[in-house]
Amino acid sequence: MKTAPRSTSALLYLSGVTVSFDGFKALNNLSLLIEPGEMRAIIGPNGAGKTTMMDVITGKTRPDEGEVVFDGQADLTKLDEAHIATLGIGRKFQKPTVFENHTVRDNLLLALAGLRSWYKLLGAAPTRAENNRLAEILSIIRMEAQQHMLGARLSHGQKQWLEIGMLLAQNPKLMLVDEPVAGMTDVETETTAQVLREVNKSHSVVVVEHDMSFVRALGVKVTVLHEGSMLAEGSLDQVSADPRVVEVYLGR
Amino acid sequence: MITRFLWTGMGRNLRLFVLLVLAVGIVVPALNLLMPKTSAFYVPAYALQLIGKYLCYASLALAVDLVWGFCGILTLGHAAFFALGGYCMGMYLMRQIGARGVYGNPILPDFMVFLNYPELPWFWHGFNHFWFAAAMIVIVPSVLALALGWFAFRSRVTGVYLSIITQAMTFALLLAFFRNDMGFGGNNGMTDFKDILGYSVQADTTRAALCFASALALAIFLVISGAIIGSRFGTALIAVRDAESRMRFLGYRAETYKLFVFVLSAAMAGIAGALYVPQIGIINPSEFAPGNSIEAVLWVAVGGRGTLIGPVIGAFIVNFAKTYLTGALPEVWLFALGALFIVVTLFLPKGVVGLWAQLRARNLARKATAA
Ligand SMILES: Nc1ncnc2c1ncn2[C@@H]1O[C@H](COP(=O)(O)OP(=O)(O)OP(=O)(O)O)[C@@H](O)[C@H]1O
Ligand SMILES: [Mg+2]
């Protein structure tokens, strides 16, 4: 089933997206709509296709079928990762990946929105505005003390924070955040929810998370994925009450 | 702005090292030219030539390390760029011979007369001018690197496949240059050079100047490399090496970063090869032999991959050992090379420079606990 691209006000619009790996459908006719300024939580059991959905949006995986439209115009299925990133889509990975041989500060500097072209970077020194922004982000993620530490020496939780900081530095229109609180303490989890709510004031956010108390703390609309399709959508209380959701996910 | 770019990028160690390279390039030729042959400080002609040769190898090693150490591409074909630069220089030197060849043909080099070439092949035109040859020394390796890198990096060929492609490239060139009908002198290559820029290649002063030029080239390459690695480009490059796809998701075109360095590195290797040929007096297809590229990788491994000083030190250590052993115990050299490779991979993952840094750190730690 194919629908023509709607002229939509949606920031992100997925329609009929299917991805198969050797016949196995990781995404099966998935449709999703994110409004500008919205924060959406995506939940679903292991293997539901949450990460694959992010791979499709960021250009890592090409869908076999379906449309992915960003900002009402850009067809993301035709663009590569770097192009999509410069359109304003940032991503935090499920497995935190920071640059191990770079300091926390250099990690953030690399992520900082702005210079990407190789020949301009040859002669550029960080500007005052860039340094100020780095200081701001370091304070939001509470890593001022570690700013000169190499990425390789950070704990798992610190890497998670650094990744969130890199997302902030990138300042994208849409943030895709894959399991941000895995490996964090309860206090850190609560702080992360606060940070994301704060970030959501100026950015649209899609968060994938298993941690239900975290999703509850976010207090936003929830989409439940199951076997590559959308199973339910609504507030956390609504979807928790849905018998199909209970069966595949919450009831276990 | 350029000076700031060049100067601030370099650390103190690198600045000192560049000065050391320049000092070698001045002192060694000076001792050869100025000292009486009886003096203890006299540098004999063969030693001068040897050091000039090592300096060219050191530039090749630096070029390899830019690609291997900083882009993470294990190149097994860099000697091809070196040899191409060498061939461009060889063509210039052949045309300088003029009518002084064995056959006395004012236009055609001897091997062409011998092979009954009716006229100069089109691609030999222009090589009678030094400026043209100098341009080709840079352009030919760069264009090859650009073409290869363009296709390989854009189609995201990485790892061992990329290594195999580079090795295949040098092997293909080896076979091509062996052919007489390619017009580069077949398996004999080019030799019996007479003049460079009007000066006899045999003259002591010319040899001294070539040795100095090799040191100067190496020094310039070190400064350029230091500036690039120390810049924000360098930060991005190392990030591409460590986590290429992560950089793409941040909006960087990883392939252009690698391509720029690959091309620059090929140009450096080409210049090194061009300086090498007049000093040793011959260029032939054996310079394309896959083993040469692999040896260059070994110099980098011994000296310290991913450092700028390491490759230079590695090139000197390994080649000094090679010169000594192939003279004193020729049958031992290959075994020594193999053993060296094993020792370095097992015990010195960061090469001599890494070992030195480690020892210094340990020393500091000991002092700290003692205090
Ligand atoms: N590159 C791939 N090749 C083959 N199968 C894949 C690939 N990537 C994902 N899959 C499969 O697709 C399915 C969906 O995977 P995905 O990572 O999207 O799940 P997820 O919802 O993120 O799960 P989790 O909660 O465990 O992170 C899984 O069964 C996975 O094994
Ligand atoms: Mg996942």
XYZ file of C-alpha atoms and ligand atoms in Angstrom:
655
model
C 0.000 0.000 0.000
C 1.562 3.269 -1.067
C 0.304 6.706 -0.322
C 1.519 9.833 -2.050
C 3.717 12.048 0.151
C 1.325 14.276 1.991
C 2.071 17.906 2.224
C 2.311 17.693 5.946
C 3.333 19.941 8.754
C 4.984 16.926 10.402
C 8.694 17.139 11.151
C 9.205 13.472 10.477
C 6.902 11.292 8.468
C 7.389 7.554 7.995
C 4.926 5.685 5.839
C 4.812 1.988 4.989
C 8.473 1.450 5.825
C 9.646 -2.123 5.429
C 13.156 -3.440 6.040
C 14.036 -7.071 5.657
C 17.248 -8.848 6.542
C 17.461 -12.101 4.606
C 13.684 -12.384 4.466
C 13.181 -11.477 8.120
C 11.188 -8.258 8.397
C 12.810 -6.077 11.050
C 10.369 -3.318 10.101
C 7.010 -4.235 8.648
C 4.905 -1.493 7.039
C 5.744 0.949 9.816
C 4.172 4.388 9.823
C 4.964 7.150 12.273
C 4.418 10.871 12.514
C 6.404 13.267 14.695
C 5.173 16.852 14.996
C 7.577 19.771 15.273
C 8.491 20.331 18.902
C 7.149 16.968 19.966
C 8.871 14.479 22.229
C 7.921 10.878 21.603
C 8.856 7.787 23.542
C 9.169 4.510 21.668
C 8.949 1.292 23.590
C 8.786 -2.329 22.558
C 10.351 -5.683 23.406
C 13.875 -6.645 22.299
C 14.090 -7.040 18.561
C 10.946 -4.986 17.941
C 12.830 -2.887 15.386
C 13.411 0.302 17.382
C 17.069 0.662 16.520
C 16.410 -0.373 12.929
C 13.878 2.449 12.682
C 16.605 4.901 13.730
C 18.981 3.330 11.229
C 16.446 4.021 8.496
C 15.893 7.625 9.552
C 19.621 8.369 9.722
C 20.479 6.750 6.398
C 22.401 3.794 7.771
C 19.874 1.301 6.441
C 17.930 1.709 3.230
C 14.300 0.568 3.495
C 13.018 -1.915 0.927
C 9.761 -0.028 0.754
C 8.166 3.062 2.161
C 8.752 6.755 2.525
C 10.709 8.729 5.077
C 10.195 12.476 4.800
C 11.898 15.049 6.995
C 10.739 18.626 7.412
C 8.073 18.220 4.727
C 10.535 17.947 1.858
C 13.708 15.878 2.236
C 13.330 12.250 1.178
C 15.692 10.582 3.629
C 15.713 7.279 1.744
C 17.770 8.945 -0.986
C 20.387 10.678 1.191
C 23.550 9.475 2.917
C 24.349 9.707 6.627
C 26.420 12.874 6.467
C 23.802 14.695 4.420
C 20.993 13.659 6.757
C 23.037 14.777 9.753
C 23.577 18.212 8.234
C 19.829 18.523 7.598
C 19.442 18.491 11.362
C 18.997 14.949 12.614
C 21.232 13.890 15.481
C 21.530 10.496 17.022
C 22.673 8.934 20.255
C 23.539 5.299 19.861
C 22.297 2.434 21.950
C 25.866 1.338 22.549
C 27.577 4.590 23.452
C 30.245 5.378 20.893
C 32.510 8.253 21.744
C 35.894 8.985 20.193
C 38.212 7.064 22.464
C 41.450 8.821 21.556
C 39.978 12.273 22.004
C 39.300 14.204 25.157
C 35.757 14.890 26.305
C 36.207 18.451 25.101
C 37.397 17.403 21.628
C 34.495 14.956 21.392
C 32.116 17.840 21.990
C 34.029 20.126 19.632
C 33.714 17.539 16.862
C 29.985 17.314 17.441
C 29.489 21.069 17.648
C 27.207 22.359 14.921
C 28.971 24.333 12.228
C 32.189 23.486 10.450
C 32.172 20.195 8.599
C 34.179 20.874 5.466
C 37.708 19.535 5.485
C 39.482 22.524 3.991
C 37.880 25.009 6.371
C 38.845 22.883 9.354
C 42.483 22.958 8.266
C 42.888 26.565 9.318
C 40.193 27.053 11.931
C 40.724 27.631 15.626
C 37.732 27.296 17.975
C 35.961 30.658 18.139
C 34.939 32.349 21.352
C 31.306 31.467 20.664
C 32.277 27.834 20.235
C 34.278 27.821 23.462
C 31.372 29.376 25.330
C 28.999 26.785 23.975
C 31.372 23.993 24.989
C 31.532 25.394 28.514
C 27.743 25.509 28.633
C 27.376 21.914 27.499
C 30.089 20.703 29.868
C 28.121 22.208 32.707
C 24.778 20.734 31.558
C 26.264 17.241 31.407
C 28.290 17.932 34.566
C 31.594 16.897 33.067
C 33.707 20.037 33.541
C 36.091 18.095 35.738
C 36.554 15.391 33.092
C 36.867 17.673 30.078
C 40.502 16.743 29.450
C 40.000 13.033 30.048
C 40.250 10.686 27.066
C 37.027 9.067 25.872
C 38.541 5.627 26.398
C 38.889 6.236 30.136
C 35.255 7.163 30.785
C 32.847 4.853 32.592
C 29.786 3.577 30.766
C 27.571 6.153 32.467
C 29.984 8.983 31.643
C 30.010 7.907 28.017
C 26.216 8.094 28.030
C 26.414 11.636 29.324
C 29.063 12.572 26.814
C 26.856 11.249 24.027
C 23.992 13.371 25.267
C 26.370 16.337 25.362
C 27.420 15.613 21.791
C 23.779 15.644 20.766
C 23.328 19.019 22.425
C 26.453 20.284 20.697
C 25.158 19.115 17.358
C 21.986 21.088 18.029
C 19.819 19.175 15.557
C 16.142 19.862 14.855
C 15.371 16.250 15.651
C 17.183 14.130 18.215
C 17.010 10.364 18.096
C 17.997 8.987 21.463
C 18.463 5.234 21.736
C 18.326 3.905 25.319
C 19.906 6.881 27.064
C 19.662 5.619 30.627
C 21.000 2.089 30.218
C 23.748 1.729 32.794
C 22.748 4.826 34.757
C 21.827 5.017 38.426
C 18.294 6.017 39.463
C 19.430 9.526 40.250
C 21.177 9.869 36.903
C 18.084 8.488 35.179
C 15.959 11.148 36.814
C 18.459 13.836 35.793
C 18.464 12.554 32.214
C 14.675 12.806 32.077
C 14.976 16.397 33.289
C 17.651 17.220 30.728
C 15.566 15.737 27.920
C 12.468 17.656 28.984
C 14.579 20.791 29.006
C 16.039 19.972 25.590
C 12.566 19.338 24.258
C 11.722 23.013 24.743
C 13.814 23.800 21.698
C 14.189 20.441 19.906
C 12.004 17.594 18.749
C 13.019 14.325 20.361
C 12.410 10.638 19.777
C 13.503 8.470 22.706
C 13.741 4.715 22.741
C 13.817 3.271 26.224
C 13.007 0.093 28.151
C 13.038 1.773 31.545
C 9.370 2.384 32.348
C 9.944 4.732 35.255
C 12.023 6.869 32.904
C 9.302 6.859 30.242
C 6.782 7.801 32.905
C 9.032 10.636 34.057
C 9.124 11.983 30.511
C 5.326 12.118 30.493
C 4.911 12.147 26.719
C 3.029 10.249 24.033
C 4.219 6.661 23.689
C 4.432 4.466 20.608
C 4.665 0.721 21.100
C 6.535 -1.236 18.431
C 6.158 -4.961 18.031
C 7.652 -7.146 15.286
C 8.433 -4.124 13.176
C 4.986 -2.513 13.251
C 3.180 -0.053 15.431
C 1.046 -1.846 17.985
C -0.394 1.040 19.957
C -0.026 4.736 20.490
C -1.145 7.044 23.284
C -0.228 8.048 26.808
C 1.704 5.527 28.861
C -1.422 4.765 30.890
C -3.503 4.223 27.754
C -1.031 1.865 26.102
C -0.408 0.010 29.354
C -4.116 -0.691 29.520
C -4.214 -2.024 25.942
C -4.604 -5.818 26.183
C -2.463 -6.436 23.086
C 0.378 -4.431 24.593
C 0.001 -6.257 27.872
C 0.205 -9.529 26.016
C 3.393 -8.850 24.002
C 5.251 -6.618 26.327
C 4.119 -5.555 29.721
C 2.483 -8.783 30.705
C 5.675 -10.779 30.833
C 47.504 32.908 8.841
C 49.496 30.203 7.098
C 52.433 30.631 9.448
C 50.132 30.412 12.434
C 48.643 27.243 10.970
C 52.091 25.742 10.418
C 53.638 26.800 13.691
C 50.912 26.268 16.284
C 50.162 22.799 14.980
C 53.594 21.545 15.924
C 54.505 20.371 19.372
C 57.887 21.205 20.882
C 59.305 17.737 20.203
C 58.400 17.960 16.555
C 59.969 21.411 16.180
C 63.219 20.139 17.670
C 63.110 17.096 15.457
C 62.613 19.192 12.330
C 65.650 21.249 13.314
C 67.597 18.023 13.814
C 66.665 16.808 10.327
C 67.758 20.124 8.839
C 70.998 19.985 10.815
C 71.746 16.537 9.385
C 70.980 17.859 5.927
C 73.468 20.700 6.363
C 76.225 19.142 8.444
C 76.623 15.858 6.561
C 77.095 17.443 3.111
C 79.273 20.159 4.614
C 81.601 17.626 6.240
C 81.833 15.831 2.898
C 82.700 18.954 0.950
C 84.785 20.930 3.408
C 86.813 18.412 5.389
C 90.081 17.035 4.060
C 89.810 13.339 3.237
C 92.290 12.524 6.009
C 90.217 14.194 8.722
C 88.328 12.099 11.234
C 85.265 14.240 10.520
C 85.310 13.650 6.769
C 82.090 12.064 5.501
C 82.965 9.800 2.581
C 80.896 9.977 -0.602
C 79.251 6.594 -0.043
C 78.074 7.655 3.425
C 76.702 10.887 2.007
C 74.782 8.934 -0.602
C 73.544 6.493 2.019
C 72.198 9.225 4.258
C 70.560 10.942 1.299
C 68.876 7.636 0.483
C 67.708 7.115 4.073
C 66.253 10.612 4.107
C 64.157 9.743 1.051
C 63.051 6.505 2.698
C 62.137 8.497 5.799
C 59.868 10.721 3.712
C 58.249 7.609 2.247
C 57.771 6.235 5.757
C 56.126 9.464 6.871
C 53.811 9.275 3.857
C 52.881 5.698 4.760
C 52.226 6.678 8.361
C 49.922 9.542 7.402
C 47.753 6.971 5.692
C 48.223 4.002 8.015
C 48.695 5.728 11.349
C 46.262 8.593 10.928
C 43.640 7.305 8.473
C 43.799 3.673 9.567
C 44.395 2.451 6.020
C 47.088 -0.213 5.930
C 48.608 0.696 2.582
C 50.634 -2.050 0.958
C 51.313 -0.118 -2.220
C 52.946 3.143 -1.286
C 56.226 2.287 -2.943
C 54.287 2.633 -6.215
C 53.881 6.379 -5.654
C 57.553 6.596 -4.726
C 58.516 4.745 -7.904
C 56.240 6.873 -10.097
C 57.899 10.027 -8.790
C 61.209 8.315 -9.442
C 60.258 7.464 -13.003
C 59.204 11.062 -13.703
C 62.607 12.204 -12.496
C 64.247 9.400 -14.507
C 62.549 10.607 -17.677
C 63.860 14.108 -17.094
C 67.367 12.794 -16.447
C 67.236 10.600 -19.575
C 66.369 13.556 -21.730
C 69.223 15.571 -20.260
C 71.653 12.993 -21.662
C 70.891 14.216 -25.182
C 73.419 13.164 -27.813
C 75.876 11.887 -25.193
C 74.194 8.458 -25.168
C 75.844 5.357 -26.613
C 73.879 5.746 -29.849
C 74.328 9.498 -29.979
C 70.669 10.198 -30.739
C 69.914 13.781 -29.606
C 66.212 13.086 -28.915
C 65.713 9.386 -28.240
C 67.131 7.763 -25.099
C 69.381 4.771 -25.817
C 66.806 2.112 -24.994
C 64.398 3.581 -27.529
C 67.015 3.541 -30.266
C 67.798 -0.033 -29.313
C 64.117 -0.999 -29.477
C 63.686 0.784 -32.833
C 61.326 3.514 -31.666
C 60.652 5.726 -34.700
C 60.029 8.777 -32.547
C 59.604 9.917 -28.980
C 56.329 8.563 -27.479
C 53.826 11.340 -26.731
C 54.078 10.963 -22.961
C 57.814 11.695 -23.078
C 57.239 15.190 -24.404
C 57.846 17.983 -21.967
C 60.174 15.942 -19.768
C 63.171 17.797 -21.166
C 61.991 20.734 -19.028
C 62.691 20.479 -15.325
C 59.579 22.431 -14.359
C 57.425 20.014 -16.332
C 59.050 16.970 -14.744
C 58.743 18.580 -11.306
C 55.032 19.121 -11.852
C 54.577 15.527 -13.032
C 56.449 14.208 -9.991
C 53.622 15.608 -7.889
C 50.737 15.211 -10.324
C 51.169 11.608 -11.479
C 51.164 9.986 -8.012
C 48.448 12.375 -6.796
C 46.130 11.624 -9.684
C 46.573 7.888 -9.244
C 45.886 8.220 -5.515
C 42.891 10.437 -6.203
C 41.383 7.948 -8.639
C 42.022 4.931 -6.418
C 40.918 6.685 -3.237
C 37.851 8.175 -4.861
C 36.459 4.811 -5.840
C 37.639 2.902 -2.792
C 36.582 5.400 -0.110
C 33.275 6.281 -1.726
C 32.293 2.652 -2.003
C 33.501 2.320 1.600
C 36.080 -0.331 0.948
C 38.044 -0.720 4.171
C 40.374 -2.990 6.058
C 42.069 -5.886 4.415
C 40.236 -5.365 1.108
C 41.708 -1.912 0.808
C 45.165 -3.273 1.618
C 44.763 -5.849 -1.118
C 43.730 -3.179 -3.616
C 46.830 -1.100 -2.861
C 49.027 -4.162 -3.161
C 47.362 -5.094 -6.441
C 47.986 -1.571 -7.718
C 51.732 -1.751 -7.174
C 51.862 -5.275 -8.561
C 50.000 -4.229 -11.711
C 52.415 -1.341 -12.176
C 55.347 -3.684 -11.644
C 54.147 -5.916 -14.465
C 53.346 -2.961 -16.713
C 56.719 -1.302 -16.266
C 58.494 -4.575 -17.008
C 57.129 -4.439 -20.543
C 59.433 -2.985 -23.180
C 56.517 -1.602 -25.185
C 55.391 0.599 -22.286
C 58.160 3.012 -23.224
C 59.876 3.212 -19.843
C 62.907 1.078 -20.581
C 61.431 -2.314 -19.611
C 63.185 -4.326 -16.945
C 66.430 -2.369 -17.336
C 64.695 0.860 -16.443
C 66.684 4.037 -16.834
C 70.252 4.720 -15.835
C 73.562 6.314 -16.950
C 72.261 9.734 -16.010
C 74.545 12.671 -16.733
C 73.163 16.024 -15.577
C 70.493 17.444 -13.344
C 69.716 21.129 -13.870
C 72.989 21.391 -15.770
C 75.145 19.941 -12.985
C 76.817 16.562 -13.262
C 75.038 13.980 -11.084
C 78.451 12.489 -10.292
C 79.905 15.703 -8.887
C 80.446 15.913 -5.115
C 78.660 19.245 -4.932
C 75.609 17.875 -6.739
C 75.456 14.886 -4.424
C 75.787 17.160 -1.429
C 72.992 19.361 -2.754
C 70.740 16.355 -3.340
C 71.330 15.123 0.198
C 70.438 18.557 1.516
C 67.351 18.696 -0.707
C 66.215 15.327 0.678
C 66.564 16.599 4.241
C 64.761 19.815 3.354
C 61.906 17.883 1.751
C 61.600 15.664 4.825
C 61.614 18.698 7.105
C 58.898 20.375 5.059
C 56.805 17.196 5.039
C 57.145 16.957 8.823
C 56.040 20.563 9.267
C 53.063 20.139 6.937
C 52.047 16.847 8.560
C 52.406 18.311 12.039
C 50.255 21.279 11.133
C 47.565 19.081 9.619
C 47.461 16.615 12.483
C 47.485 19.430 15.038
C 44.613 21.278 13.363
C 40.898 20.684 13.812
C 41.128 18.760 10.561
C 43.557 16.418 12.321
C 41.156 15.969 15.232
C 38.444 15.040 12.747
C 40.802 12.763 10.814
C 41.722 10.734 13.885
C 38.036 10.514 14.782
C 37.351 9.170 11.286
C 40.111 6.619 11.796
C 38.658 5.486 15.142
C 34.912 5.601 14.418
C 34.181 6.412 10.816
C 30.440 5.803 10.870
C 30.029 7.854 14.034
C 31.603 10.791 12.197
C 29.184 10.354 9.316
C 26.269 10.606 11.750
C 27.774 13.874 12.949
C 27.656 15.158 9.375
C 31.283 14.673 8.312
C 32.072 13.285 4.874
C 34.593 10.746 6.095
C 35.761 9.886 2.580
C 36.931 13.414 1.753
C 39.102 13.494 4.863
C 40.755 10.237 3.918
C 41.043 11.225 0.286
C 42.831 14.486 1.041
C 45.419 12.766 3.194
C 45.823 9.866 0.774
C 46.542 12.224 -2.121
C 48.876 14.398 -0.067
C 50.714 11.306 1.086
C 51.074 10.030 -2.484
C 52.523 13.381 -3.548
C 55.034 13.237 -0.692
C 56.038 9.709 -1.678
C 56.432 10.859 -5.294
C 58.747 13.708 -4.339
C 60.776 11.373 -2.134
C 61.149 8.968 -5.059
C 62.216 11.783 -7.364
C 64.971 12.832 -4.967
C 66.032 9.218 -4.536
C 66.641 8.415 -8.207
C 69.468 10.879 -9.037
C 71.240 9.855 -5.821
C 71.303 6.148 -6.564
C 71.602 6.652 -10.324
C 68.964 4.194 -11.542
C 65.220 3.573 -11.620
C 63.786 0.246 -12.698
C 60.564 -1.726 -12.199
C 61.871 -3.495 -9.104
C 60.965 -0.323 -7.202
C 57.334 -1.375 -7.681
C 57.947 -4.765 -6.067
C 55.272 -5.471 -3.426
C 58.021 -6.210 -0.919
C 59.175 -2.599 -1.034
C 55.794 -1.312 0.092
C 55.678 -3.882 2.862
C 59.145 -2.880 4.043
C 57.993 0.731 4.237
C 55.133 -0.356 6.487
C 57.666 -2.148 8.660
C 59.735 1.035 9.071
C 56.637 2.746 10.391
C 55.808 -0.126 12.724
C 59.344 -0.159 14.120
C 59.487 3.591 14.599
C 55.985 4.088 15.918
C 52.736 4.140 14.005
C 50.562 7.192 14.475
C 53.448 9.442 15.482
C 55.246 11.792 13.114
C 58.762 11.269 14.417
C 58.469 7.487 14.623
C 58.434 6.703 10.888
C 61.608 8.728 10.339
C 63.410 6.962 13.155
C 62.097 3.601 11.976
C 63.263 4.192 8.413
C 66.765 5.029 9.644
C 67.027 2.119 12.093
C 65.756 -0.566 9.718
C 67.715 0.674 6.717
C 70.878 1.079 8.701
C 70.497 -2.507 9.881
C 69.760 -3.594 6.330
C 72.827 -1.870 4.903
C 74.995 -3.360 7.605
C 73.602 -6.883 7.448
C 73.377 -7.182 3.670
C 77.060 -6.235 3.635
C 78.307 -8.265 6.596
C 75.951 -11.277 6.637
C 73.827 -11.184 3.480
C 72.042 -14.470 4.151
C 70.833 -13.245 7.546
C 68.983 -10.116 6.399
C 65.638 -11.666 5.469
C 65.500 -13.606 8.725
C 66.406 -10.503 10.670
C 63.612 -8.620 8.909
C 61.112 -11.344 9.784
C 62.305 -11.492 13.379
C 62.094 -7.709 13.644
C 58.527 -7.798 12.453
C 57.583 -10.400 15.049
C 59.345 -8.581 17.872
C 57.711 -5.291 17.003
C 54.187 -6.686 16.701
C 54.508 -8.687 19.912
C 56.480 -6.389 22.176
C 56.503 -2.899 20.674
C 52.990 -2.156 19.447
C 53.840 1.540 19.480
C 57.324 1.176 18.110
C 60.530 2.735 19.349
C 58.882 6.084 20.019
C 56.184 4.367 22.072
C 58.789 2.469 24.048
C 60.652 5.661 24.773
C 57.492 7.396 25.971
C 56.684 4.372 28.139
C 60.120 4.322 29.720
C 59.917 8.023 30.416
C 56.498 7.668 32.000
C 57.781 4.838 34.184
C 60.772 6.906 35.201
C 58.534 9.807 36.151
C 56.275 7.502 38.127
C 59.260 6.080 39.980
C 60.507 9.548 40.825
C 57.053 10.499 42.008
C 56.814 7.520 44.372
C 60.376 8.060 45.599
C 59.695 11.682 46.430
N 22.081 -5.758 10.184
C 21.189 -6.706 10.531
N 21.212 -7.911 9.933
C 20.331 -8.861 10.282
N 19.408 -8.708 11.215
C 19.319 -7.533 11.861
C 20.217 -6.484 11.553
N 19.921 -5.419 12.358
C 18.880 -5.821 13.108
N 18.536 -7.081 12.819
C 17.422 -7.816 13.432
O 16.283 -7.022 13.323
C 15.502 -7.132 14.494
C 15.234 -5.762 15.052
O 16.444 -5.291 15.623
P 16.563 -3.898 16.377
O 17.974 -3.740 16.764
O 15.953 -2.846 15.542
O 15.678 -4.145 17.665
P 15.453 -3.192 18.915
O 13.991 -2.965 18.980
O 16.346 -2.031 18.864
O 15.860 -4.168 20.097
P 16.642 -3.863 21.463
O 15.603 -3.430 22.432
O 17.216 -5.194 21.842
O 17.673 -2.845 21.179
C 16.247 -8.031 15.453
O 15.668 -9.327 15.384
C 17.664 -8.048 14.910
O 18.264 -9.286 15.149
Mg 17.866 -1.346 19.935
